[in-house]
Coordinates of C-alpha atoms in Angstrom, one line a residue:
X824 CA 0.0 0.0 0.0
X825 CA 1.5 3.4 -1.0
X826 CA 1.6 6.4 1.2
X827 CA -0.6 9.3 0.2
X828 CA 1.0 12.1 -1.8
X829 CA 0.4 15.6 -0.2
X830 CA -1.2 18.2 -2.3
X831 CA 1.3 20.8 -1.0
X832 CA 4.3 20.8 1.2
X833 CA 3.5 20.6 4.9
X834 CA 5.7 23.0 6.8
X835 CA 6.8 22.7 10.4
X836 CA 9.8 23.7 12.5
X837 CA 11.5 20.4 12.0
X838 CA 10.8 19.6 8.4
X839 CA 8.2 19.1 5.7
X840 CA 6.7 16.6 3.3
X841 CA 7.0 16.6 -0.4
X842 CA 6.5 14.1 -3.2
X843 CA 9.6 12.1 -2.2
X844 CA 8.9 11.8 1.5
X845 CA 9.5 13.6 4.8
X846 CA 12.5 15.9 5.1
X847 CA 13.9 16.8 8.4
X848 CA 16.7 19.1 9.4
X849 CA 19.3 17.9 11.9
X850 CA 22.4 19.4 13.5
X851 CA 25.6 17.3 13.5
X852 CA 27.3 18.1 16.8
X853 CA 30.5 16.4 15.8
X854 CA 31.1 18.5 12.6
X855 CA 28.9 21.5 13.4
X856 CA 27.0 21.3 10.2
X857 CA 23.3 21.1 9.3
X858 CA 22.1 18.0 7.7
X859 CA 18.9 17.1 5.9
X860 CA 17.4 13.6 6.3
X861 CA 14.9 12.5 3.7
X862 CA 12.7 9.6 4.9
X863 CA 11.7 8.3 1.5
X864 CA 8.2 7.2 0.8
X865 CA 7.8 3.4 1.2
X866 CA 7.3 2.8 -2.5
X867 CA 10.6 4.5 -3.2
X868 CA 12.3 2.9 -0.2
X869 CA 12.1 -0.5 -1.8
X870 CA 15.0 0.7 -4.1
X871 CA 17.3 1.2 -1.1
X872 CA 20.2 -0.7 -2.7
X873 CA 20.0 1.3 -5.9
X874 CA 19.7 4.5 -3.9
X875 CA 22.8 3.6 -1.8
X876 CA 24.7 3.0 -5.0
X877 CA 23.9 6.4 -6.3
X878 CA 24.8 8.0 -3.0
X879 CA 28.2 6.3 -3.1
X880 CA 28.8 7.7 -6.6
X881 CA 27.7 11.2 -5.6
X882 CA 29.6 11.5 -2.3
X883 CA 32.5 13.3 -4.1
X884 CA 30.2 16.0 -5.4
X885 CA 31.4 19.4 -4.5
X886 CA 29.1 22.3 -5.6
X887 CA 27.6 24.9 -3.3
X888 CA 24.3 24.7 -5.2
X889 CA 23.7 21.0 -4.5
X890 CA 23.3 19.0 -1.4
X891 CA 26.1 16.5 -1.1
X892 CA 24.6 13.1 -0.2
X893 CA 26.4 11.5 2.8
X894 CA 24.7 8.2 3.6
X895 CA 21.6 5.9 3.3
X896 CA 20.3 4.7 6.6
X897 CA 17.6 2.6 8.0
X898 CA 15.7 4.3 10.8
X899 CA 12.8 2.4 12.4
X900 CA 12.4 0.4 9.3
X901 CA 12.3 3.5 7.0
X902 CA 14.9 4.3 4.4
X903 CA 16.5 7.7 5.0
X904 CA 18.9 9.6 2.7
X905 CA 21.2 11.9 4.7
X906 CA 22.8 14.9 2.9
X907 CA 24.3 18.3 3.6
X908 CA 21.7 21.0 4.1
X909 CA 21.7 23.7 1.4
X910 CA 19.7 26.8 2.2
X911 CA 17.7 28.6 -0.5
X912 CA 14.7 28.2 -2.7
X913 CA 14.1 24.7 -3.9
X914 CA 13.3 24.0 -7.6
X915 CA 10.2 22.0 -6.5
X916 CA 8.9 25.1 -4.6
X917 CA 9.4 27.3 -7.7
X918 CA 7.6 24.9 -9.9
X919 CA 4.7 24.6 -7.5
X920 CA 4.4 28.4 -7.3
X921 CA 4.3 29.7 -10.9
X922 CA 3.7 33.2 -9.6
X923 CA 7.3 33.3 -8.4
X924 CA 8.5 32.7 -11.9
X925 CA 6.6 35.7 -13.3
X926 CA 9.4 38.1 -12.4
X927 CA 12.0 35.9 -14.1
X928 CA 12.8 36.9 -17.7
X929 CA 12.5 33.3 -18.9
X930 CA 11.8 29.9 -17.4
X931 CA 15.2 28.7 -18.6
X932 CA 16.9 31.4 -16.7
X933 CA 14.9 30.8 -13.6
X934 CA 15.7 27.1 -13.7
X935 CA 19.4 27.8 -14.3

């Protein structure tokens, strides 16, 4: 049975839901960095081995615009992808709010 897909992101002080699952922000006390933990939806979590393989390949990614994936974990039976937290406006948020794109000269520029 699949989990319901929310119509819009649910916002709280600790995270929110989107089409991929529940995102939560955490503070790593050892390194002093903010992390994002994505608890993927159950129907996506069945691909945990493939997800872990992609995370392994992307761990060397160094670009301030992208969250660098760190690990894939199992937490209380759920698959969680842990990555660095990158502040800013998410592409998914822009696409869900077309009014935000009206001020951009072109869609290509906004996505770039």
